[in-house]
Amino acid sequence: MWKTPVVVFTSLSLLLSLSCAGDVKSRSCSDVRQAFTTKGFSLHNVPHQEIQGEHLRVCSQGYTCCTSDMEDRLGQQSKLDFEKLVDKSSHTIRTVFTSRHKKFDEFFLELLDNSEKSLNDMFVRTYGKLYTHNSEMFEDLFSELKRYYTGGNVNLEEVLNDFWSRLLERMFQLLNSHYTFTDDYLECISKYTDQLKPFGDVPRKLKAQVTKAFIAARSFVQGLMVGREVANRVAKVNISPGCSKALTKMLFCPYCGGMPGLRPCANYCQNVMRGCLANQADLDPEWNLFIDAMLLVADRLAGPFNIEAVMDPIDVKISEAIMTMQDNSIQVSTKVFQGCGHPKPAGMGRSARGISDVFNSRFRPYSPEERPTTAAGTSMDRLVIDIKDKLRESKRFWSSLPDSICAEDTVTDPDEEQCWNSHTNGRYFPEVVKDGLTNQLNNPEVEVDITRPDTFIRQQIMTLRVMTNKLRNAYNGKDVYFQDSSDEESGSGSGSGFTTEPEVIHTEPPMVEADKSGPQPTAGAGHGQEPSLRLLVCVLALTALVLCWR
C-alpha cells in the first residue's frame, strides 16, 4: 500500500532535480552581454544563455558565457587595460622629469643669454669701441660655454685658458699701442701668463667656479633627460605569454563566469602585478642610486656650484681682471720685454693717448640682491628645491608600482570576502610574493622564467649606471670626459664618499704555464729541485733495504 506514494515522491524529486538542472543550464548571460557592449565589443556570437566551456583555454571550462572568440578578445583587452594602468600609474613620474628638464633647461639657457647681454651692455658703456672691436672673444666664450652645456665635446679648461690668453694679447697691444707685435711675439707673451699673473687671481678663481658649476649643471640636466627617457621606455611594458594569461584570468574570467561586476581581490592583484612587472622592479636599485646622485648634485647647484652666483657677476669679475692688468701694465710690459725682447716701434700715426683713461672706469660692487628675474620665474635655489622634492618622491617607484596599480578602486575590491580570487567569489588565500624577478619562482598566478631577464630593462639599468657615474664625478667638480688637473680643484667634495676619478679597469695578460720541456732559469732552481732529489735518494735506499731483507 506504500508503493503509490513512493512512486509519486520519487517522480516529484526527479522533476524537481531536472527543473533545477534546467535552471543551471539556462542561466542568463544578459549582464555579460551588457558589459561586452560597454567595452565596445560586438555582440555577435555572444551567447544569451550559458554554454559548456570545454573550448576555453584560460578561464574555467564549466558553464560559461564566453566563446573561444570572446576569450581571445578579452585577452587582447586585458593587455590594453594593463598597459593603460601602467601608463596611468607612471604618468606623474614621467611628467615630473619632462617638465623639470624643460624648466631647468630654459632657466639655464636664459641665464647664459642674460649674462652675455649684461656683459655686452656694461662693456659697451664702459669701453666703447675698444670693446666692440674686440667683442668676438667674449662672444666666443659664451658660445663655447653654451655648447658645452648642450652636450658639445668642449674642454672647459681649454676654453677659459684660451679666453684669458686672447684677452692678454689684445690688452697688451692696446696698452703698448706704440709698438708693433708679430704673431710670434704674441705667442711669446702667452707663455708668461702663469708667471706674470697679469689678471691677478681672477682667472684661477673664475675657472674653478665656472668649470664646477657648468659640469654640475650639464650633468644635472642630462640626468633629468635620462630619467625622463628611462621612465618613458620602462613604462611601455613587454607583456609575456604568462603575464597575458594571468591578466586575462584576473580581469575578465569573471565575465565568463557570469559575474562581470566582480573585481579581483587586492592580494590576488598584487601577485599578478608582481609577476608581470618583475623586471621593472629589478630596475629599482639602480634607479634609487641614480636619484641619490641627482639629489647630491642638486645640493651642489644650490650651494657651492650655484651657476647663478657665478654667471650673474661674471662681467664684474672680468672687468676687475682688466683693471688689475691696467694697474700692473708697466711691470707686466717690462717683464715681457725682458723675456721676449723689445718689439719694433709703431708708425707715427699710432698713439696710446686716451686708452688708459678708458680703463679708469670701475664698476660698482656686485650685490646678490640684484639677481635678475628670468622668464622661468625663479632663481636657481628655488628651482633646485622644487626638483629635489619631486626626485625624492620618485624613489622606490618601480618596486612599488604593483601596489600602486592594485590600490586603484577601479581595479580591485576592498572587500576581501567578496572579490574575485581567480576561481570564484571569495577570499584569496595564497601569500603575496616579494618583488623582483628571482622572487617569482613561487608566484602562484604568473608563470615567469627567472632565468631570462628582460634585455631591454637591463639596457636601461646600464644607462642609469653610466649616468650615475657622471653625476658622482660632477658632484666632485670633475668632468667624466675632461678631468681638471689644476691644484685648486683637488680635494673638492671631500667627505662625499665618491671617488673623484672614473673607475679604471686594469687588464693584464693571462698567466701562461711555463714550458717545462725548455731550459729553466738557474736562479732559485736548486731550491726547487733539492726536495725532489732527496725524495729520490730515500726511495732508492728504502728499496735496497727491502731487497736485503728478502
mmCIF file with all atom_site columns, C-alpha atoms in Angstrom, residues 8-196:
data_model
loop_
_atom_site.group_PDB
_atom_site.id
_atom_site.type_symbol
_atom_site.label_atom_id
_atom_site.label_alt_id
_atom_site.label_comp_id
_atom_site.label_asym_id
_atom_site.label_entity_id
_atom_site.label_seq_id
_atom_site.pdbx_PDB_ins_code
_atom_site.Cartn_x
_atom_site.Cartn_y
_atom_site.Cartn_z
_atom_site.occupancy
_atom_site.B_iso_or_equiv
_atom_site.pdbx_formal_charge
_atom_site.auth_seq_id
_atom_site.auth_comp_id
_atom_site.auth_asym_id
_atom_site.auth_atom_id
_atom_site.pdbx_PDB_model_num
ATOM 1   C CA . VAL A 1 8   ? 4.845   9.843   -6.631  1.00 0.00 ? 8   VAL A CA 1
ATOM 2   C CA . PHE A 1 9   ? 7.534   11.155  -4.264  1.00 0.00 ? 9   PHE A CA 1
ATOM 3   C CA . THR A 1 10  ? 10.303  9.787   -6.492  1.00 0.00 ? 10  THR A CA 1
ATOM 4   C CA . SER A 1 11  ? 8.737   11.305  -9.584  1.00 0.00 ? 11  SER A CA 1
ATOM 5   C CA . LEU A 1 12  ? 8.394   14.706  -7.887  1.00 0.00 ? 12  LEU A CA 1
ATOM 6   C CA . SER A 1 13  ? 12.044  14.589  -6.747  1.00 0.00 ? 13  SER A CA 1
ATOM 7   C CA . LEU A 1 14  ? 13.181  13.731  -10.256 1.00 0.00 ? 14  LEU A CA 1
ATOM 8   C CA . LEU A 1 15  ? 11.136  16.549  -11.780 1.00 0.00 ? 15  LEU A CA 1
ATOM 9   C CA . LEU A 1 16  ? 12.485  18.999  -9.180  1.00 0.00 ? 16  LEU A CA 1
ATOM 10  C CA . SER A 1 17  ? 16.050  17.862  -9.879  1.00 0.00 ? 17  SER A CA 1
ATOM 11  C CA . LEU A 1 18  ? 15.573  18.220  -13.617 1.00 0.00 ? 18  LEU A CA 1
ATOM 12  C CA . SER A 1 19  ? 13.983  21.604  -13.091 1.00 0.00 ? 19  SER A CA 1
ATOM 13  C CA . CYS A 1 20  ? 16.963  22.818  -11.013 1.00 0.00 ? 20  CYS A CA 1
ATOM 14  C CA . ALA A 1 21  ? 19.385  21.403  -13.525 1.00 0.00 ? 21  ALA A CA 1
ATOM 15  C CA . GLY A 1 22  ? 17.490  23.175  -16.251 1.00 0.00 ? 22  GLY A CA 1
ATOM 16  C CA . ASP A 1 23  ? 17.789  26.436  -14.320 1.00 0.00 ? 23  ASP A CA 1
ATOM 17  C CA . VAL A 1 24  ? 21.571  25.992  -14.053 1.00 0.00 ? 24  VAL A CA 1
ATOM 18  C CA . LYS A 1 25  ? 21.971  25.288  -17.738 1.00 0.00 ? 25  LYS A CA 1
ATOM 19  C CA . SER A 1 26  ? 19.751  28.119  -18.799 1.00 0.00 ? 26  SER A CA 1
ATOM 20  C CA . ARG A 1 27  ? 21.326  30.869  -16.614 1.00 0.00 ? 27  ARG A CA 1
ATOM 21  C CA . SER A 1 28  ? 21.174  34.144  -18.492 1.00 0.00 ? 28  SER A CA 1
ATOM 22  C CA . CYS A 1 29  ? 24.245  35.962  -19.881 1.00 0.00 ? 29  CYS A CA 1
ATOM 23  C CA . SER A 1 30  ? 22.463  39.303  -20.133 1.00 0.00 ? 30  SER A CA 1
ATOM 24  C CA . ASP A 1 31  ? 24.832  41.011  -17.662 1.00 0.00 ? 31  ASP A CA 1
ATOM 25  C CA . VAL A 1 32  ? 27.812  39.791  -19.651 1.00 0.00 ? 32  VAL A CA 1
ATOM 26  C CA . ARG A 1 33  ? 26.271  40.999  -22.924 1.00 0.00 ? 33  ARG A CA 1
ATOM 27  C CA . GLN A 1 34  ? 25.713  44.423  -21.356 1.00 0.00 ? 34  GLN A CA 1
ATOM 28  C CA . ALA A 1 35  ? 29.314  44.535  -20.094 1.00 0.00 ? 35  ALA A CA 1
ATOM 29  C CA . PHE A 1 36  ? 30.536  43.476  -23.525 1.00 0.00 ? 36  PHE A CA 1
ATOM 30  C CA . THR A 1 37  ? 28.603  46.350  -25.093 1.00 0.00 ? 37  THR A CA 1
ATOM 31  C CA . THR A 1 38  ? 30.119  48.780  -22.571 1.00 0.00 ? 38  THR A CA 1
ATOM 32  C CA . LYS A 1 39  ? 33.598  47.585  -23.589 1.00 0.00 ? 39  LYS A CA 1
ATOM 33  C CA . GLY A 1 40  ? 32.759  48.399  -27.195 1.00 0.00 ? 40  GLY A CA 1
ATOM 34  C CA . PHE A 1 41  ? 32.658  44.781  -28.377 1.00 0.00 ? 41  PHE A CA 1
ATOM 35  C CA . SER A 1 42  ? 30.208  43.403  -30.887 1.00 0.00 ? 42  SER A CA 1
ATOM 36  C CA . LEU A 1 43  ? 27.522  41.081  -29.507 1.00 0.00 ? 43  LEU A CA 1
ATOM 37  C CA . HIS A 1 44  ? 27.881  38.783  -32.490 1.00 0.00 ? 44  HIS A CA 1
ATOM 38  C CA . ASN A 1 45  ? 28.254  35.187  -31.281 1.00 0.00 ? 45  ASN A CA 1
ATOM 39  C CA . VAL A 1 46  ? 27.840  36.250  -27.646 1.00 0.00 ? 46  VAL A CA 1
ATOM 40  C CA . PRO A 1 47  ? 25.510  33.628  -26.106 1.00 0.00 ? 47  PRO A CA 1
ATOM 41  C CA . HIS A 1 48  ? 22.254  34.600  -24.417 1.00 0.00 ? 48  HIS A CA 1
ATOM 42  C CA . GLN A 1 49  ? 22.494  31.622  -22.083 1.00 0.00 ? 49  GLN A CA 1
ATOM 43  C CA . GLU A 1 50  ? 25.459  29.829  -20.552 1.00 0.00 ? 50  GLU A CA 1
ATOM 44  C CA . ILE A 1 51  ? 27.117  27.133  -22.637 1.00 0.00 ? 51  ILE A CA 1
ATOM 45  C CA . GLN A 1 52  ? 29.587  24.333  -21.968 1.00 0.00 ? 52  GLN A CA 1
ATOM 46  C CA . GLY A 1 53  ? 33.127  25.785  -21.635 1.00 0.00 ? 53  GLY A CA 1
ATOM 47  C CA . GLU A 1 54  ? 35.399  22.948  -22.742 1.00 0.00 ? 54  GLU A CA 1
ATOM 48  C CA . HIS A 1 55  ? 36.632  25.220  -25.576 1.00 0.00 ? 55  HIS A CA 1
ATOM 49  C CA . LEU A 1 56  ? 38.153  27.773  -23.148 1.00 0.00 ? 56  LEU A CA 1
ATOM 50  C CA . ARG A 1 57  ? 41.945  27.838  -22.625 1.00 0.00 ? 57  ARG A CA 1
ATOM 51  C CA . VAL A 1 58  ? 42.312  30.329  -19.754 1.00 0.00 ? 58  VAL A CA 1
ATOM 52  C CA . CYS A 1 59  ? 39.024  30.573  -17.897 1.00 0.00 ? 59  CYS A CA 1
ATOM 53  C CA . SER A 1 60  ? 37.065  27.785  -16.205 1.00 0.00 ? 60  SER A CA 1
ATOM 54  C CA . GLN A 1 61  ? 35.726  25.121  -18.575 1.00 0.00 ? 61  GLN A CA 1
ATOM 55  C CA . GLY A 1 62  ? 32.446  24.747  -16.686 1.00 0.00 ? 62  GLY A CA 1
ATOM 56  C CA . TYR A 1 63  ? 29.263  26.501  -17.795 1.00 0.00 ? 63  TYR A CA 1
ATOM 57  C CA . THR A 1 64  ? 30.280  29.864  -19.248 1.00 0.00 ? 64  THR A CA 1
ATOM 58  C CA . CYS A 1 65  ? 29.102  32.953  -21.047 1.00 0.00 ? 65  CYS A CA 1
ATOM 59  C CA . CYS A 1 66  ? 32.250  33.067  -23.221 1.00 0.00 ? 66  CYS A CA 1
ATOM 60  C CA . THR A 1 67  ? 33.012  31.557  -26.574 1.00 0.00 ? 67  THR A CA 1
ATOM 61  C CA . SER A 1 68  ? 36.643  30.961  -27.582 1.00 0.00 ? 68  SER A CA 1
ATOM 62  C CA . ASP A 1 69  ? 36.491  34.079  -29.747 1.00 0.00 ? 69  ASP A CA 1
ATOM 63  C CA . MET A 1 70  ? 35.261  36.112  -26.775 1.00 0.00 ? 70  MET A CA 1
ATOM 64  C CA . GLU A 1 71  ? 38.075  34.770  -24.608 1.00 0.00 ? 71  GLU A CA 1
ATOM 65  C CA . ASP A 1 72  ? 40.624  35.815  -27.235 1.00 0.00 ? 72  ASP A CA 1
ATOM 66  C CA . ARG A 1 73  ? 39.138  39.296  -27.463 1.00 0.00 ? 73  ARG A CA 1
ATOM 67  C CA . LEU A 1 74  ? 39.106  39.629  -23.692 1.00 0.00 ? 74  LEU A CA 1
ATOM 68  C CA . GLY A 1 75  ? 42.749  38.504  -23.641 1.00 0.00 ? 75  GLY A CA 1
ATOM 69  C CA . GLN A 1 76  ? 43.679  41.309  -26.021 1.00 0.00 ? 76  GLN A CA 1
ATOM 70  C CA . GLN A 1 77  ? 41.634  43.759  -23.966 1.00 0.00 ? 77  GLN A CA 1
ATOM 71  C CA . SER A 1 78  ? 43.415  42.679  -20.774 1.00 0.00 ? 78  SER A CA 1
ATOM 72  C CA . LYS A 1 79  ? 46.762  43.649  -22.372 1.00 0.00 ? 79  LYS A CA 1
ATOM 73  C CA . LEU A 1 80  ? 45.402  47.058  -23.353 1.00 0.00 ? 80  LEU A CA 1
ATOM 74  C CA . ASP A 1 81  ? 43.920  47.634  -19.919 1.00 0.00 ? 81  ASP A CA 1
ATOM 75  C CA . PHE A 1 82  ? 47.184  46.626  -18.252 1.00 0.00 ? 82  PHE A CA 1
ATOM 76  C CA . GLU A 1 83  ? 49.185  48.991  -20.464 1.00 0.00 ? 83  GLU A CA 1
ATOM 77  C CA . LYS A 1 84  ? 46.768  51.790  -19.567 1.00 0.00 ? 84  LYS A CA 1
ATOM 78  C CA . LEU A 1 85  ? 47.120  51.017  -15.860 1.00 0.00 ? 85  LEU A CA 1
ATOM 79  C CA . VAL A 1 86  ? 50.919  51.176  -16.045 1.00 0.00 ? 86  VAL A CA 1
ATOM 80  C CA . ASP A 1 87  ? 50.737  54.335  -18.136 1.00 0.00 ? 87  ASP A CA 1
ATOM 81  C CA . LYS A 1 88  ? 48.374  55.983  -15.656 1.00 0.00 ? 88  LYS A CA 1
ATOM 82  C CA . SER A 1 89  ? 50.407  54.960  -12.596 1.00 0.00 ? 89  SER A CA 1
ATOM 83  C CA . SER A 1 90  ? 53.678  56.168  -14.152 1.00 0.00 ? 90  SER A CA 1
ATOM 84  C CA . HIS A 1 91  ? 52.227  59.360  -15.599 1.00 0.00 ? 91  HIS A CA 1
ATOM 85  C CA . THR A 1 92  ? 53.258  61.532  -12.658 1.00 0.00 ? 92  THR A CA 1
ATOM 86  C CA . ILE A 1 93  ? 56.885  60.433  -12.578 1.00 0.00 ? 93  ILE A CA 1
ATOM 87  C CA . ARG A 1 94  ? 57.227  60.795  -16.348 1.00 0.00 ? 94  ARG A CA 1
ATOM 88  C CA . THR A 1 95  ? 55.633  64.240  -16.258 1.00 0.00 ? 95  THR A CA 1
ATOM 89  C CA . VAL A 1 96  ? 57.911  65.338  -13.410 1.00 0.00 ? 96  VAL A CA 1
ATOM 90  C CA . PHE A 1 97  ? 61.087  64.540  -15.325 1.00 0.00 ? 97  PHE A CA 1
ATOM 91  C CA . THR A 1 98  ? 59.753  66.035  -18.552 1.00 0.00 ? 98  THR A CA 1
ATOM 92  C CA . SER A 1 99  ? 58.544  69.293  -17.011 1.00 0.00 ? 99  SER A CA 1
ATOM 93  C CA . ARG A 1 100 ? 61.557  69.794  -14.702 1.00 0.00 ? 100 ARG A CA 1
ATOM 94  C CA . HIS A 1 101 ? 64.004  69.088  -17.518 1.00 0.00 ? 101 HIS A CA 1
ATOM 95  C CA . LYS A 1 102 ? 62.262  71.700  -19.666 1.00 0.00 ? 102 LYS A CA 1
ATOM 96  C CA . LYS A 1 103 ? 62.160  74.216  -16.827 1.00 0.00 ? 103 LYS A CA 1
ATOM 97  C CA . PHE A 1 104 ? 65.808  73.766  -15.822 1.00 0.00 ? 104 PHE A CA 1
ATOM 98  C CA . ASP A 1 105 ? 66.987  73.900  -19.423 1.00 0.00 ? 105 ASP A CA 1
ATOM 99  C CA . GLU A 1 106 ? 65.057  77.085  -20.144 1.00 0.00 ? 106 GLU A CA 1
ATOM 100 C CA . PHE A 1 107 ? 66.305  78.677  -16.940 1.00 0.00 ? 107 PHE A CA 1
ATOM 101 C CA . PHE A 1 108 ? 69.949  77.849  -17.621 1.00 0.00 ? 108 PHE A CA 1
ATOM 102 C CA . LEU A 1 109 ? 69.997  78.954  -21.265 1.00 0.00 ? 109 LEU A CA 1
ATOM 103 C CA . GLU A 1 110 ? 68.216  82.182  -20.384 1.00 0.00 ? 110 GLU A CA 1
ATOM 104 C CA . LEU A 1 111 ? 70.700  82.763  -17.577 1.00 0.00 ? 111 LEU A CA 1
ATOM 105 C CA . LEU A 1 112 ? 73.558  82.479  -20.073 1.00 0.00 ? 112 LEU A CA 1
ATOM 106 C CA . ASP A 1 113 ? 71.819  84.839  -22.504 1.00 0.00 ? 113 ASP A CA 1
ATOM 107 C CA . ASN A 1 114 ? 71.174  87.365  -19.736 1.00 0.00 ? 114 ASN A CA 1
ATOM 108 C CA . SER A 1 115 ? 74.784  87.166  -18.553 1.00 0.00 ? 115 SER A CA 1
ATOM 109 C CA . GLU A 1 116 ? 76.117  87.734  -22.051 1.00 0.00 ? 116 GLU A CA 1
ATOM 110 C CA . LYS A 1 117 ? 73.732  90.627  -22.649 1.00 0.00 ? 117 LYS A CA 1
ATOM 111 C CA . SER A 1 118 ? 74.632  92.189  -19.284 1.00 0.00 ? 118 SER A CA 1
ATOM 112 C CA . LEU A 1 119 ? 78.353  91.953  -20.041 1.00 0.00 ? 119 LEU A CA 1
ATOM 113 C CA . ASN A 1 120 ? 77.888  93.378  -23.525 1.00 0.00 ? 120 ASN A CA 1
ATOM 114 C CA . ASP A 1 121 ? 75.811  96.344  -22.308 1.00 0.00 ? 121 ASP A CA 1
ATOM 115 C CA . MET A 1 122 ? 78.216  97.156  -19.474 1.00 0.00 ? 122 MET A CA 1
ATOM 116 C CA . PHE A 1 123 ? 81.361  96.869  -21.580 1.00 0.00 ? 123 PHE A CA 1
ATOM 117 C CA . VAL A 1 124 ? 79.901  98.941  -24.408 1.00 0.00 ? 124 VAL A CA 1
ATOM 118 C CA . ARG A 1 125 ? 79.099  101.731 -21.937 1.00 0.00 ? 125 ARG A CA 1
ATOM 119 C CA . THR A 1 126 ? 82.488  101.487 -20.263 1.00 0.00 ? 126 THR A CA 1
ATOM 120 C CA . TYR A 1 127 ? 84.952  100.715 -23.042 1.00 0.00 ? 127 TYR A CA 1
ATOM 121 C CA . GLY A 1 128 ? 83.060  101.778 -26.152 1.00 0.00 ? 128 GLY A CA 1
ATOM 122 C CA . LYS A 1 129 ? 84.836  100.965 -29.423 1.00 0.00 ? 129 LYS A CA 1
ATOM 123 C CA . LEU A 1 130 ? 87.723  99.272  -27.669 1.00 0.00 ? 130 LEU A CA 1
ATOM 124 C CA . TYR A 1 131 ? 85.243  96.594  -26.616 1.00 0.00 ? 131 TYR A CA 1
ATOM 125 C CA . THR A 1 132 ? 83.133  96.430  -29.761 1.00 0.00 ? 132 THR A CA 1
ATOM 126 C CA . HIS A 1 133 ? 86.272  95.999  -31.897 1.00 0.00 ? 133 HIS A CA 1
ATOM 127 C CA . ASN A 1 134 ? 87.315  93.049  -29.730 1.00 0.00 ? 134 ASN A CA 1
ATOM 128 C CA . SER A 1 135 ? 83.923  91.663  -28.714 1.00 0.00 ? 135 SER A CA 1
ATOM 129 C CA . GLU A 1 136 ? 84.318  88.428  -30.699 1.00 0.00 ? 136 GLU A CA 1
ATOM 130 C CA . MET A 1 137 ? 86.460  86.864  -27.960 1.00 0.00 ? 137 MET A CA 1
ATOM 131 C CA . PHE A 1 138 ? 83.648  87.408  -25.444 1.00 0.00 ? 138 PHE A CA 1
ATOM 132 C CA . GLU A 1 139 ? 81.065  86.082  -27.894 1.00 0.00 ? 139 GLU A CA 1
ATOM 133 C CA . ASP A 1 140 ? 83.233  83.015  -28.472 1.00 0.00 ? 140 ASP A CA 1
ATOM 134 C CA . LEU A 1 141 ? 83.485  82.450  -24.713 1.00 0.00 ? 141 LEU A CA 1
ATOM 135 C CA . PHE A 1 142 ? 79.723  82.387  -24.208 1.00 0.00 ? 142 PHE A CA 1
ATOM 136 C CA . SER A 1 143 ? 79.220  80.364  -27.361 1.00 0.00 ? 143 SER A CA 1
ATOM 137 C CA . GLU A 1 144 ? 81.598  77.667  -26.115 1.00 0.00 ? 144 GLU A CA 1
ATOM 138 C CA . LEU A 1 145 ? 80.032  77.676  -22.648 1.00 0.00 ? 145 LEU A CA 1
ATOM 139 C CA . LYS A 1 146 ? 76.616  77.172  -24.202 1.00 0.00 ? 146 LYS A CA 1
ATOM 140 C CA . ARG A 1 147 ? 77.947  74.456  -26.499 1.00 0.00 ? 147 ARG A CA 1
ATOM 141 C CA . TYR A 1 148 ? 79.407  72.619  -23.526 1.00 0.00 ? 148 TYR A CA 1
ATOM 142 C CA . TYR A 1 149 ? 76.136  72.804  -21.604 1.00 0.00 ? 149 TYR A CA 1
ATOM 143 C CA . THR A 1 150 ? 74.124  71.476  -24.548 1.00 0.00 ? 150 THR A CA 1
ATOM 144 C CA . GLY A 1 151 ? 76.357  68.400  -24.780 1.00 0.00 ? 151 GLY A CA 1
ATOM 145 C CA . GLY A 1 152 ? 79.159  69.517  -27.087 1.00 0.00 ? 152 GLY A CA 1
ATOM 146 C CA . ASN A 1 153 ? 82.628  67.983  -26.916 1.00 0.00 ? 153 ASN A CA 1
ATOM 147 C CA . VAL A 1 154 ? 84.194  71.004  -25.232 1.00 0.00 ? 154 VAL A CA 1
ATOM 148 C CA . ASN A 1 155 ? 87.065  71.191  -22.751 1.00 0.00 ? 155 ASN A CA 1
ATOM 149 C CA . LEU A 1 156 ? 86.078  73.948  -20.333 1.00 0.00 ? 156 LEU A CA 1
ATOM 150 C CA . GLU A 1 157 ? 89.592  74.430  -19.000 1.00 0.00 ? 157 GLU A CA 1
ATOM 151 C CA . GLU A 1 158 ? 90.973  74.955  -22.504 1.00 0.00 ? 158 GLU A CA 1
ATOM 152 C CA . VAL A 1 159 ? 88.139  77.352  -23.368 1.00 0.00 ? 159 VAL A CA 1
ATOM 153 C CA . LEU A 1 160 ? 88.816  79.542  -20.345 1.00 0.00 ? 160 LEU A CA 1
ATOM 154 C CA . ASN A 1 161 ? 92.610  79.428  -20.788 1.00 0.00 ? 161 ASN A CA 1
ATOM 155 C CA . ASP A 1 162 ? 92.189  80.420  -24.410 1.00 0.00 ? 162 ASP A CA 1
ATOM 156 C CA . PHE A 1 163 ? 89.929  83.326  -23.432 1.00 0.00 ? 163 PHE A CA 1
ATOM 157 C CA . TRP A 1 164 ? 92.440  84.778  -20.967 1.00 0.00 ? 164 TRP A CA 1
ATOM 158 C CA . SER A 1 165 ? 95.311  84.295  -23.421 1.00 0.00 ? 165 SER A CA 1
ATOM 159 C CA . ARG A 1 166 ? 93.437  86.164  -26.125 1.00 0.00 ? 166 ARG A CA 1
ATOM 160 C CA . LEU A 1 167 ? 92.427  88.896  -23.674 1.00 0.00 ? 167 LEU A CA 1
ATOM 161 C CA . LEU A 1 168 ? 96.063  89.259  -22.580 1.00 0.00 ? 168 LEU A CA 1
ATOM 162 C CA . GLU A 1 169 ? 97.257  89.608  -26.174 1.00 0.00 ? 169 GLU A CA 1
ATOM 163 C CA . ARG A 1 170 ? 94.614  92.235  -27.010 1.00 0.00 ? 170 ARG A CA 1
ATOM 164 C CA . MET A 1 171 ? 95.158  94.252  -23.848 1.00 0.00 ? 171 MET A CA 1
ATOM 165 C CA . PHE A 1 172 ? 98.922  94.115  -24.115 1.00 0.00 ? 172 PHE A CA 1
ATOM 166 C CA . GLN A 1 173 ? 98.699  95.547  -27.613 1.00 0.00 ? 173 GLN A CA 1
ATOM 167 C CA . LEU A 1 174 ? 96.255  98.267  -26.514 1.00 0.00 ? 174 LEU A CA 1
ATOM 168 C CA . LEU A 1 175 ? 98.386  99.267  -23.531 1.00 0.00 ? 175 LEU A CA 1
ATOM 169 C CA . ASN A 1 176 ? 101.513 99.256  -25.711 1.00 0.00 ? 176 ASN A CA 1
ATOM 170 C CA . SER A 1 177 ? 99.986  100.555 -28.910 1.00 0.00 ? 177 SER A CA 1
ATOM 171 C CA . HIS A 1 178 ? 103.159 102.478 -29.832 1.00 0.00 ? 178 HIS A CA 1
ATOM 172 C CA . TYR A 1 179 ? 104.785 99.105  -30.659 1.00 0.00 ? 179 TYR A CA 1
ATOM 173 C CA . THR A 1 180 ? 104.186 96.616  -33.433 1.00 0.00 ? 180 THR A CA 1
ATOM 174 C CA . PHE A 1 181 ? 103.793 92.958  -32.384 1.00 0.00 ? 181 PHE A CA 1
ATOM 175 C CA . THR A 1 182 ? 104.228 89.947  -34.637 1.00 0.00 ? 182 THR A CA 1
ATOM 176 C CA . ASP A 1 183 ? 102.301 86.681  -34.184 1.00 0.00 ? 183 ASP A CA 1
ATOM 177 C CA . ASP A 1 184 ? 105.437 85.032  -32.788 1.00 0.00 ? 184 ASP A CA 1
ATOM 178 C CA . TYR A 1 185 ? 105.821 87.822  -30.252 1.00 0.00 ? 185 TYR A CA 1
ATOM 179 C CA . LEU A 1 186 ? 102.186 87.498  -29.146 1.00 0.00 ? 186 LEU A CA 1
ATOM 180 C CA . GLU A 1 187 ? 102.699 83.762  -28.729 1.00 0.00 ? 187 GLU A CA 1
ATOM 181 C CA . CYS A 1 188 ? 105.715 84.527  -26.551 1.00 0.00 ? 188 CYS A CA 1
ATOM 182 C CA . ILE A 1 189 ? 103.553 86.788  -24.393 1.00 0.00 ? 189 ILE A CA 1
ATOM 183 C CA . SER A 1 190 ? 101.115 83.949  -23.758 1.00 0.00 ? 190 SER A CA 1
ATOM 184 C CA . LYS A 1 191 ? 103.927 81.818  -22.331 1.00 0.00 ? 191 LYS A CA 1
ATOM 185 C CA . TYR A 1 192 ? 104.359 84.300  -19.495 1.00 0.00 ? 192 TYR A CA 1
ATOM 186 C CA . THR A 1 193 ? 100.691 84.260  -18.443 1.00 0.00 ? 193 THR A CA 1
ATOM 187 C CA . ASP A 1 194 ? 101.097 81.892  -15.480 1.00 0.00 ? 194 ASP A CA 1
ATOM 188 C CA . GLN A 1 195 ? 104.337 83.509  -14.350 1.00 0.00 ? 195 GLN A CA 1
ATOM 189 C CA . LEU A 1 196 ? 103.195 87.126  -14.582 1.00 0.00 ? 196 LEU A CA 1
#
